Coordinates of C-alpha atoms in Angstrom, one line a residue:
M1 CA 0.0 0.1 0.0
T2 CA 1.3 3.6 -0.9
A3 CA 2.7 5.3 2.1
P4 CA 0.0 8.2 3.4
S5 CA 2.4 11.0 2.8
R6 CA 2.5 10.5 -1.0
L7 CA -0.8 11.8 -0.8
S8 CA -1.6 14.5 -3.1
F9 CA -4.0 17.5 -2.7
D10 CA -5.6 20.3 -4.3
I11 CA -4.4 23.7 -2.4
R12 CA -7.5 25.0 -3.4
E13 CA -9.6 22.7 -1.6
I14 CA -7.3 21.5 1.5
P15 CA -4.5 24.3 3.0
F16 CA -1.3 22.9 3.6
S17 CA -0.3 22.9 7.3
R18 CA 0.7 20.6 10.0
R19 CA -0.3 19.4 13.4
G20 CA 0.0 22.0 16.0
A21 CA 0.2 24.9 13.7
W22 CA -2.3 28.1 14.1
F23 CA -1.5 29.0 10.1
D24 CA -1.3 27.6 7.1
V25 CA -0.5 28.5 3.5
S26 CA -3.7 28.6 0.6
P27 CA -4.6 30.9 -1.8
V28 CA -8.4 31.1 0.6
V29 CA -7.8 34.4 2.9
G30 CA -11.4 34.9 4.1
L31 CA -15.1 33.7 4.0
H32 CA -15.6 32.2 0.8
T33 CA -12.8 34.7 -0.7
M34 CA -9.7 32.9 -2.9
R35 CA -7.0 35.0 -4.2
E36 CA -4.9 34.5 -7.0
H37 CA -1.8 33.8 -5.5
L38 CA -1.2 31.7 -2.1
H39 CA -1.0 33.4 1.2
L40 CA 0.4 32.7 4.5
V41 CA -2.8 32.7 6.7
S42 CA -3.0 33.1 10.3
H43 CA -6.2 31.7 12.6
Q44 CA -4.5 33.5 15.8
T45 CA -7.1 36.4 17.0
G46 CA -9.7 35.2 13.5
M47 CA -8.5 34.5 10.4
H48 CA -5.7 37.0 9.0
P49 CA -3.6 36.4 5.9
I50 CA -0.6 37.7 6.4
V51 CA 1.9 37.5 3.7
R52 CA 1.3 37.3 -0.1
F53 CA 4.1 34.5 -2.3
E54 CA 4.4 35.7 -5.4
P55 CA 6.9 33.4 -7.8
D56 CA 8.6 35.0 -10.5
A57 CA 6.8 33.2 -12.7
E58 CA 3.4 33.1 -14.8
A59 CA 1.2 30.3 -13.1
P60 CA 3.7 28.2 -12.1
T61 CA 2.3 24.6 -11.4
L62 CA 1.1 23.7 -7.5
E63 CA 2.0 20.7 -5.5
A64 CA 1.1 20.0 -2.3
S65 CA 1.5 16.6 -0.2
P66 CA 1.0 16.8 3.9
A67 CA 4.8 17.4 3.8
C68 CA 6.1 19.4 1.0
L69 CA 4.0 22.2 -0.8
R70 CA 6.1 23.3 -4.4
W71 CA 5.9 26.2 -7.0
R72 CA 7.3 24.0 -10.0
T73 CA 8.5 26.0 -13.7
P74 CA 10.5 24.6 -16.1
E75 CA 13.0 27.2 -15.0
G76 CA 13.4 26.1 -11.6
A77 CA 11.1 25.5 -8.3
V78 CA 10.1 26.7 -5.1
E79 CA 9.4 24.2 -1.7
A80 CA 7.8 24.8 1.6
V81 CA 8.2 22.3 4.8
F82 CA 6.7 23.0 7.8
E83 CA 9.5 22.9 10.4
D84 CA 7.5 22.9 13.4
D85 CA 3.7 24.2 14.7
S86 CA 5.5 27.5 14.8
T87 CA 8.1 27.6 11.5
L88 CA 7.9 27.6 7.2
R89 CA 11.2 26.7 5.8
M90 CA 11.6 27.8 2.2
R91 CA 13.7 26.8 -0.5
G92 CA 14.3 28.0 -4.3
R93 CA 16.4 27.1 -6.8
G94 CA 15.9 28.6 -10.0
L95 CA 13.0 31.0 -9.0
A96 CA 12.7 33.9 -6.7
M97 CA 9.5 34.3 -4.6
T98 CA 8.6 38.1 -3.7
I99 CA 6.9 37.7 0.2
A100 CA 4.5 40.1 0.2
D101 CA 2.4 42.5 2.7
A102 CA -1.0 40.9 2.4
T103 CA -2.5 44.1 2.8
S104 CA -1.7 47.5 1.2
E105 CA -1.4 50.0 3.6
L106 CA -0.6 50.3 7.6
T107 CA -3.1 51.4 10.2
P108 CA -3.2 52.0 13.7
F109 CA -5.6 48.8 13.3
T110 CA -4.9 46.9 10.2
G111 CA -1.3 45.7 8.0
S112 CA 1.9 44.9 9.2
Y113 CA 4.7 46.9 10.0
L114 CA 8.5 45.7 8.5
F115 CA 11.8 46.4 9.9
R116 CA 14.6 44.9 9.8
D117 CA 16.0 43.8 13.2
P118 CA 19.5 44.9 13.7
V119 CA 20.3 42.2 16.3
D120 CA 20.5 39.1 13.2
G121 CA 18.9 41.1 10.3
A122 CA 16.1 39.3 9.8
A123 CA 13.0 41.1 8.3
V124 CA 10.3 40.7 10.4
L125 CA 6.6 41.7 10.0
T126 CA 4.3 42.7 13.3
S127 CA 0.8 42.3 12.4
Y128 CA -2.1 44.6 14.1
E129 CA -4.4 41.9 13.0
T130 CA -3.0 38.9 14.5
G131 CA -0.7 40.9 17.5
R132 CA 2.1 38.4 16.0
R133 CA 5.2 38.7 14.7
Y134 CA 6.2 37.2 11.5
R135 CA 10.7 36.8 11.7
V136 CA 11.8 36.1 8.0
T137 CA 15.4 34.7 8.3
V138 CA 18.1 33.7 5.7
V139 CA 19.3 30.4 6.1
A140 CA 21.6 30.2 2.7
G141 CA 21.2 33.1 0.0
E142 CA 20.2 36.5 0.7
I143 CA 17.1 38.5 0.9
A144 CA 16.2 42.3 -0.4
V145 CA 13.8 44.4 1.8
T146 CA 11.3 46.7 0.8
G147 CA 9.2 49.3 2.6
A148 CA 11.4 48.5 5.8
E149 CA 9.9 51.3 9.0
L150 CA 7.6 52.3 5.9
L151 CA 4.2 54.1 7.5
G152 CA 0.9 54.2 6.2
A153 CA 0.3 53.0 2.5
G154 CA 3.1 51.8 0.4
A155 CA 4.7 48.5 -0.7
R156 CA 6.5 46.2 2.1
S157 CA 7.8 42.8 0.7
I158 CA 10.7 40.4 0.7
L159 CA 12.7 38.9 -2.2
A160 CA 14.5 35.8 -1.9
S161 CA 16.2 35.4 -5.6
G162 CA 19.1 33.7 -6.9
A163 CA 20.5 29.9 -8.1
E164 CA 19.7 28.7 -4.4
W165 CA 18.0 30.0 -1.5
E166 CA 16.3 29.2 1.9
I167 CA 14.8 31.1 4.5
A168 CA 12.8 30.4 7.5
I169 CA 9.2 32.2 8.5
E170 CA 8.4 32.2 12.1
E171 CA 5.0 33.3 13.9
Y172 CA 5.9 34.5 17.6
E173 CA 4.7 36.2 20.3
T174 CA 7.0 39.3 21.4
A175 CA 11.0 37.7 21.5
R176 CA 12.8 34.6 20.3
A177 CA 16.2 33.7 19.9
P178 CA 17.7 34.1 16.6
Y179 CA 16.8 31.3 14.1
S180 CA 19.1 28.8 13.2
A181 CA 18.7 25.9 11.1
R182 CA 19.3 22.8 13.0
R183 CA 18.2 19.9 10.5
S184 CA 18.3 20.2 6.5
F185 CA 15.6 21.1 4.3
D186 CA 15.2 17.3 3.0
D187 CA 15.3 15.7 6.9
L188 CA 12.7 17.9 7.6
V189 CA 10.8 16.6 4.6
A190 CA 11.4 13.2 5.6
E191 CA 10.4 14.0 9.4
V192 CA 7.0 15.6 8.5
E193 CA 6.3 12.6 6.2
A194 CA 7.0 10.2 8.9
E195 CA 5.1 11.9 11.5
F196 CA 1.9 12.0 9.1
D197 CA 2.3 7.9 8.1
E198 CA 2.3 7.1 11.7
Y199 CA -0.9 9.3 12.2
V200 CA -2.6 7.2 9.5
E201 CA -1.3 4.2 10.7
R202 CA -2.9 5.0 14.4
V203 CA -5.8 6.6 12.7
A204 CA -7.0 4.3 10.1
P205 CA -5.1 0.9 10.5
W206 CA -8.0 -1.1 8.4
R207 CA -7.8 0.8 5.4
S208 CA -7.7 -0.7 2.1
E209 CA -8.7 -0.2 -1.6
R210 CA -12.5 -0.2 0.0
S211 CA -11.9 2.9 1.6
P212 CA -8.9 5.2 -1.0
A213 CA -9.5 8.6 0.9
A214 CA -9.1 7.5 4.1
A215 CA -5.0 9.2 4.2
A216 CA -7.0 12.5 2.4
A217 CA -9.3 12.5 4.9
S218 CA -6.7 11.9 8.2
Y219 CA -4.6 14.7 6.5
V220 CA -7.6 17.4 7.1
L221 CA -8.0 16.2 10.5
W222 CA -4.2 16.2 11.0
S223 CA -3.4 19.7 9.6
A224 CA -6.4 21.2 10.9
T225 CA -5.2 20.4 14.5
V226 CA -3.8 23.2 16.2
S227 CA -1.7 23.4 19.3
P228 CA -2.9 24.5 23.0
K229 CA -2.5 28.3 22.8
G230 CA -5.2 31.6 23.6
F231 CA -8.6 30.2 24.9
L232 CA -8.0 26.6 24.0
E233 CA -6.0 24.6 26.5
R234 CA -5.8 21.4 25.4
E235 CA -4.9 20.2 21.7
S236 CA -7.8 20.8 19.5
I237 CA -9.2 19.9 16.0
V238 CA -10.8 23.1 14.6
M239 CA -13.5 22.7 12.0
S240 CA -11.3 23.9 9.1
K241 CA -8.2 25.9 8.8
H242 CA -10.5 27.8 6.1
W243 CA -12.8 30.4 7.4
M244 CA -14.3 27.5 10.2
D245 CA -11.7 28.4 12.4
K246 CA -13.8 27.3 15.6
V247 CA -14.7 24.1 17.9
W248 CA -18.3 23.8 17.7
S249 CA -20.1 22.2 20.7
W250 CA -21.3 18.9 19.0
D251 CA -18.7 18.8 15.6
H252 CA -15.6 17.6 18.8
C253 CA -17.8 15.0 19.0
F254 CA -17.6 13.7 15.3
N255 CA -13.8 14.4 15.6
A256 CA -13.8 11.9 18.7
L257 CA -15.1 9.1 17.2
A258 CA -12.6 9.3 14.4
L259 CA -9.9 9.0 17.0
A260 CA -11.0 6.7 19.5
P261 CA -9.6 3.5 18.1
G262 CA -6.2 4.3 17.5
L263 CA -5.6 7.9 19.7
P264 CA -7.7 7.1 22.4
R265 CA -5.9 10.0 24.6
E266 CA -6.3 12.3 22.0
A267 CA -10.3 10.8 21.3
V268 CA -10.8 11.7 25.0
E269 CA -9.4 15.7 25.0
Q270 CA -11.6 16.3 21.8
F271 CA -14.4 14.9 23.3
R272 CA -14.0 17.1 26.8
V273 CA -12.6 20.1 24.7
V274 CA -15.6 22.2 25.6
F275 CA -16.7 21.4 28.4
D276 CA -13.4 23.7 30.1
F277 CA -16.0 26.4 28.6
Q278 CA -19.4 24.9 30.7
D279 CA -20.8 28.2 32.8
P280 CA -22.5 28.1 35.9
S281 CA -26.1 27.0 34.6
G282 CA -24.5 23.8 32.8
A283 CA -24.2 25.3 29.8
L284 CA -21.6 24.7 27.1
P285 CA -20.8 27.1 24.2
D286 CA -21.8 27.7 21.1
S287 CA -17.9 27.7 19.7
V288 CA -14.5 28.8 20.7
T289 CA -11.5 29.2 19.3
H290 CA -8.2 31.1 19.6
S291 CA -9.4 34.5 21.2
E292 CA -13.2 33.8 21.3
V293 CA -15.9 32.3 23.3
L294 CA -19.1 32.5 22.0
Y295 CA -22.1 32.0 24.8
N296 CA -25.3 33.3 22.4
F297 CA -26.3 29.7 21.6
V298 CA -26.1 26.9 22.4
K299 CA -25.7 23.1 20.3
P300 CA -27.6 19.8 20.6
P301 CA -26.9 17.6 23.5
I302 CA -26.1 14.4 20.9
H303 CA -22.6 14.1 23.6
G304 CA -24.2 11.1 25.4
W305 CA -25.0 9.4 22.2
A306 CA -21.2 10.4 21.4
L307 CA -20.0 9.1 25.1
R308 CA -21.6 6.1 24.0
K309 CA -19.9 5.2 20.6
L310 CA -16.5 6.4 21.9
R311 CA -16.5 4.1 24.6
A312 CA -17.2 1.3 22.4
S313 CA -14.4 2.2 20.5
L314 CA -12.2 4.1 22.5
G315 CA -9.0 2.1 22.5
A316 CA -8.0 2.7 26.4
P317 CA -10.6 2.8 29.4
L318 CA -11.4 6.1 30.8
T319 CA -9.6 6.4 34.0
P320 CA -12.1 7.1 37.3
S321 CA -11.1 10.3 37.6
E322 CA -11.8 10.9 34.1
L323 CA -15.0 9.1 34.5
V324 CA -16.3 11.0 37.6
E325 CA -15.3 14.6 35.8
I326 CA -17.1 13.4 32.9
Y327 CA -20.0 12.1 34.8
D328 CA -20.2 15.7 36.6
A329 CA -20.2 17.8 32.9
L330 CA -22.5 15.6 31.5
A331 CA -24.8 15.9 34.4
A332 CA -24.5 19.7 34.3
W333 CA -25.0 20.1 30.5
T334 CA -28.0 17.6 31.1
R335 CA -29.4 19.9 34.3
F336 CA -29.0 23.0 32.0
W337 CA -31.6 21.5 29.8
L338 CA -33.7 20.0 31.8
D339 CA -34.0 23.4 34.2
R340 CA -33.6 26.4 32.4
R341 CA -34.9 25.4 28.7
R342 CA -38.3 23.2 30.0
V343 CA -41.2 25.5 30.5
P344 CA -43.0 25.2 34.0
G345 CA -45.2 22.1 33.3
H346 CA -43.8 21.0 29.9
P347 CA -41.5 17.7 29.9
L348 CA -39.8 18.9 26.7
A349 CA -37.2 21.0 26.9
H350 CA -37.0 23.5 23.7
Y351 CA -34.7 25.1 21.2
Q352 CA -34.6 29.4 21.3
H353 CA -33.5 29.1 17.5
G354 CA -32.0 27.1 14.9
N355 CA -28.7 27.8 15.7
D356 CA -29.1 25.6 19.3
S357 CA -29.8 22.5 17.1
G358 CA -26.9 22.7 14.5
W359 CA -29.8 22.8 11.8
D360 CA -29.4 26.7 12.0
N361 CA -32.2 27.2 9.3
A362 CA -33.5 24.0 8.8
T363 CA -37.8 24.6 7.9
T364 CA -38.5 23.0 11.0
F365 CA -38.0 26.0 12.5
D366 CA -39.6 28.1 9.7
R367 CA -43.3 28.6 11.6
D368 CA -41.5 29.1 14.8
R369 CA -38.1 29.6 16.1
V370 CA -38.8 28.3 19.5
I371 CA -39.6 24.9 19.9
E372 CA -39.9 21.2 21.6
A373 CA -38.2 19.7 19.0
P374 CA -38.3 15.3 19.0
D375 CA -34.7 15.4 17.8
L376 CA -33.4 17.4 21.0
A377 CA -36.1 15.2 22.8
A378 CA -34.2 12.1 21.6
F379 CA -31.0 13.4 22.4
L380 CA -31.9 13.9 25.8
V381 CA -33.6 10.7 26.4
V382 CA -29.7 8.7 24.8
Q383 CA -28.2 11.5 27.3
L384 CA -30.1 10.5 30.2
E385 CA -29.5 6.8 29.7
A386 CA -26.2 7.1 29.5
L387 CA -25.7 9.4 32.5
A388 CA -27.6 6.5 34.4
G389 CA -25.2 3.8 33.5
L390 CA -22.8 6.6 34.6
A391 CA -24.1 7.1 37.8
V392 CA -23.4 3.6 38.5
E393 CA -20.2 3.4 37.3
V394 CA -19.3 6.1 39.7
A395 CA -21.1 4.6 42.5
R396 CA -24.4 7.6 42.7
D397 CA -27.0 4.9 42.2
Q398 CA -29.6 7.5 43.5
D399 CA -29.0 9.6 40.8
A400 CA -29.2 6.9 38.5
V401 CA -32.4 6.3 39.4
G402 CA -33.6 9.9 38.8
W403 CA -32.1 10.2 35.3
R404 CA -34.2 7.4 34.7
A405 CA -37.1 8.8 35.6
E406 CA -36.6 11.6 33.4
A407 CA -35.9 9.3 30.8
R408 CA -39.1 7.8 30.7
S409 CA -41.0 11.5 31.0
I410 CA -39.2 12.7 28.3
R411 CA -39.6 9.7 26.3
A412 CA -43.6 9.2 27.1
A413 CA -43.5 13.1 25.6
L414 CA -41.9 12.6 22.8
L415 CA -44.3 10.0 21.7
E416 CA -46.9 12.7 22.0
L417 CA -45.5 14.5 18.7
W418 CA -45.7 11.6 16.4
D419 CA -48.7 12.7 14.0
G420 CA -49.5 8.6 12.9
E421 CA -46.9 9.8 9.9
S422 CA -43.9 11.7 11.1
F423 CA -42.5 13.5 14.5
V424 CA -43.9 17.1 14.6
A425 CA -42.1 20.2 16.6
R426 CA -44.1 22.3 18.7
A427 CA -44.1 25.7 19.8
P428 CA -44.1 25.7 23.6
E429 CA -47.1 28.6 24.0
S430 CA -49.2 28.2 20.9
G431 CA -49.0 24.6 20.5
R432 CA -48.3 25.2 16.9
A433 CA -47.1 22.0 14.9
S434 CA -44.1 22.0 12.7
T435 CA -44.1 21.4 9.1
T436 CA -42.1 18.1 8.4
T437 CA -40.2 17.9 5.5
S438 CA -36.9 18.2 7.1
L439 CA -34.6 15.2 7.7
L440 CA -34.3 17.1 11.5
N441 CA -37.8 15.6 12.1
T442 CA -36.5 12.0 11.7
L443 CA -33.3 12.1 14.2
P444 CA -35.4 10.8 16.8
I445 CA -34.0 7.5 15.3
V446 CA -31.1 7.8 17.5
A447 CA -33.1 6.8 20.1
S448 CA -34.3 4.0 18.1
P449 CA -34.0 1.4 21.1
E450 CA -36.7 2.9 23.0
L451 CA -39.6 4.0 20.4
P452 CA -41.9 1.3 19.7
D453 CA -40.6 -0.8 16.5
E454 CA -43.8 0.3 14.5
I455 CA -42.6 4.2 14.2
N456 CA -39.2 3.0 13.4
G457 CA -40.1 1.4 10.5
L458 CA -42.3 4.5 9.4
L459 CA -38.8 6.5 10.3
A460 CA -36.9 4.5 8.2
A461 CA -39.6 4.8 5.7
R462 CA -39.5 8.4 5.9
I463 CA -35.9 8.6 5.6
E464 CA -35.5 6.6 2.8
R465 CA -37.5 9.1 0.8
H466 CA -34.5 11.6 1.6
L467 CA -32.1 9.0 0.4
T468 CA -30.4 10.8 -2.8
D469 CA -27.4 9.2 -5.0
F470 CA -25.1 10.9 -2.3
G471 CA -26.9 10.4 1.0
P472 CA -29.8 11.6 3.0
A473 CA -30.7 15.2 2.0
T474 CA -31.4 17.4 5.1
E475 CA -35.0 19.0 3.0
L476 CA -37.3 16.6 0.6
V477 CA -35.8 16.8 -2.3
D478 CA -39.4 17.1 -4.1
S479 CA -40.4 19.7 -0.9
P480 CA -41.1 23.5 -2.2
E481 CA -38.5 24.8 0.1
Y482 CA -35.9 22.7 -1.1
E483 CA -32.3 24.4 -1.8
A484 CA -29.4 23.3 -3.6
D485 CA -27.0 25.2 -1.9
G486 CA -29.6 26.1 0.8
Y487 CA -27.3 24.9 4.0
W488 CA -30.0 23.0 6.2
R489 CA -32.5 23.5 3.4
G490 CA -31.6 20.4 0.9
P491 CA -27.7 19.5 1.0
V492 CA -26.3 16.4 2.4
W493 CA -24.3 17.0 5.8
A494 CA -21.9 14.7 7.5
P495 CA -23.4 14.5 10.8
S496 CA -27.2 13.9 10.2
T497 CA -25.6 11.3 7.6
V498 CA -24.0 9.6 10.7
L499 CA -26.6 10.2 13.5
V500 CA -29.9 8.6 11.0
E501 CA -27.4 5.8 9.7
D502 CA -26.1 4.9 13.8
G503 CA -30.1 5.3 14.8
L504 CA -31.1 2.7 11.3
R505 CA -28.5 0.6 12.5
Q506 CA -29.8 0.1 16.2
A507 CA -33.4 -0.1 15.0
G508 CA -32.5 -3.2 12.7
E509 CA -32.7 -1.5 9.4
T510 CA -29.3 -2.4 8.4
A511 CA -30.0 -2.7 4.8
L512 CA -30.7 1.0 4.6
A513 CA -27.7 1.9 6.7
D514 CA -25.7 -0.1 4.4
R515 CA -26.7 2.1 1.3
I516 CA -26.3 5.2 3.2
S517 CA -23.0 4.4 4.5
E518 CA -21.8 3.2 1.0
R519 CA -23.6 6.5 -0.4
F520 CA -21.7 8.8 1.8
R521 CA -18.7 7.3 1.7
R522 CA -18.7 7.2 -2.4
L523 CA -19.1 11.0 -2.5
C524 CA -16.5 12.0 0.0
E525 CA -14.3 9.6 -2.0
R526 CA -15.3 12.1 -5.1
S527 CA -16.0 14.7 -4.0
G528 CA -13.6 15.8 -0.9
F529 CA -14.6 16.3 2.4
A530 CA -16.7 20.1 1.7
E531 CA -18.8 21.3 4.9
N532 CA -21.9 19.8 2.7
F533 CA -22.7 18.6 -0.6
D534 CA -25.4 19.1 -3.6
A535 CA -27.8 16.5 -2.3
L536 CA -28.3 15.9 -6.3
T537 CA -25.0 16.7 -8.2
G538 CA -23.0 16.0 -5.1
A539 CA -20.8 18.9 -5.7
G540 CA -18.9 20.2 -2.7
L541 CA -20.2 23.5 -0.9
R542 CA -18.9 26.1 1.5
D543 CA -15.6 25.4 3.3
R544 CA -14.4 22.8 1.1
A545 CA -11.8 21.2 4.2
Y546 CA -14.2 20.2 6.8
T547 CA -12.8 18.0 9.7
W548 CA -16.4 17.0 10.9
T549 CA -17.0 15.6 7.2
A550 CA -13.7 13.9 7.1
S551 CA -14.4 12.6 10.6
C552 CA -17.2 11.1 9.3
Y553 CA -15.9 9.4 6.7
L554 CA -13.7 8.0 8.7
L555 CA -16.2 6.7 11.3
L556 CA -18.2 5.1 8.4
A557 CA -15.6 3.8 6.7
R558 CA -13.8 2.1 9.5
E559 CA -17.5 0.5 10.8
A560 CA -17.5 -0.7 7.1
E561 CA -14.0 -2.3 7.3
E562 CA -15.4 -4.2 10.4
R563 CA -18.3 -5.7 9.4
A564 CA -17.0 -7.0 6.1
A565 CA -14.3 -8.4 8.3
A566 CA -16.7 -10.1 10.9
G567 CA -18.0 -11.7 7.4

């Protein structure tokens, strides 16, 4: 089998980066914004293009692999490799490269100030956007600096040229010892190749010709992993090193599941990362990133469901202290929904907006934004049952009694949302029912062991109506509200696919679950790991290097390989 580090990818789709780094090289510099030239883009204090790479050639060929990025022309080439999580090494042979400030003007709030450091002769850009420094040090050859100490508008750039040259670009805070190259460029490439190959062997040792995108999916995860920095105190996988450069409070669950068998400690860290920001009410934040924690919305309580799956495949058991800490955090998260999101006298919790569900603009929310939703009830039933089991493990038997009583109450209320053909959501004050053309209304299938067989069968039939050649559309394609690029109003998404696939499999609807898994995996192999996909054409949409999509591919592919091995 070819080494994973031999992988090649389109840098217009997937950024070039390395595990731990907070910056990447990509033409994508902002929300749906792609430039002609590649840029060094930082994700500290937001997403900010710092410098623009301009090779002295017309339309060079771009070649990207996990360890090395190349601009290639008939006359020469420039190559780049990440030396570590804060240093990019570059070398050129027969091809000059201009490293230009990505902005045209220095203001008190934007742009980068360029100067020549008299201590070591390095060129340094101080970015107002990131609050960090970007130091360019000569390893071999020379550089020419334009615009040093210039204020206001004007060109600021660093030219590396000559028959052979080499530089290092570092991202750091205030001060650092002068850079010294301790390893050769080729040794660095070999080191990164070995690191990535080992990562893939841990994450996807099961891969075969039936899972040809496993290495690419692993690269999306590996390269979108950032070191502890800013608010994030654990190594974390952001959703993308494009503009979706945050950890959202349900996305992280799918990344944890992908890592669980081979990297169990890292998987537990991914599961726990958002619980570091749990507020006094027990609520989790909407999202977390380097310099921002948002609490204006929450995300759905899929954590009991995720913990069950995580522990089933975790390559190492949770420690007693981890069990207690996870139990306490999960209990507080559940109490938030029971204590803060239930109308007095109502057994069902409610969402305040589609954003709370993760399905921001799903048609279930068209009539009313504040709804007692069937998916939320089902997630809580699963989470309450998971808590009851955990309570017994940590010797809190009386808690288990209470959790199971709540689960029975919510299950009974969930069944009252069944209208004979589908589940509806209801506005807690008016009682008005939602529409039922969204896949969201079928998500109670995640609690299929707690539902009557007749309802599971009808849910399966409903899910099958959503199934296209590429997976389950989030809105029925014959619905008047269907939109090809409508976010949660039509496209195929990875998390909804995994949730319904898992629920169907638990319900015994294995043939349909197999079809869904197969179609989604083929979709990723064809169209990559986009944020979502056109349900009728399979085209990738929005952010094109999304980690939960890659994780869901790895999860479904691993489970398919395990079923094949079991016969």
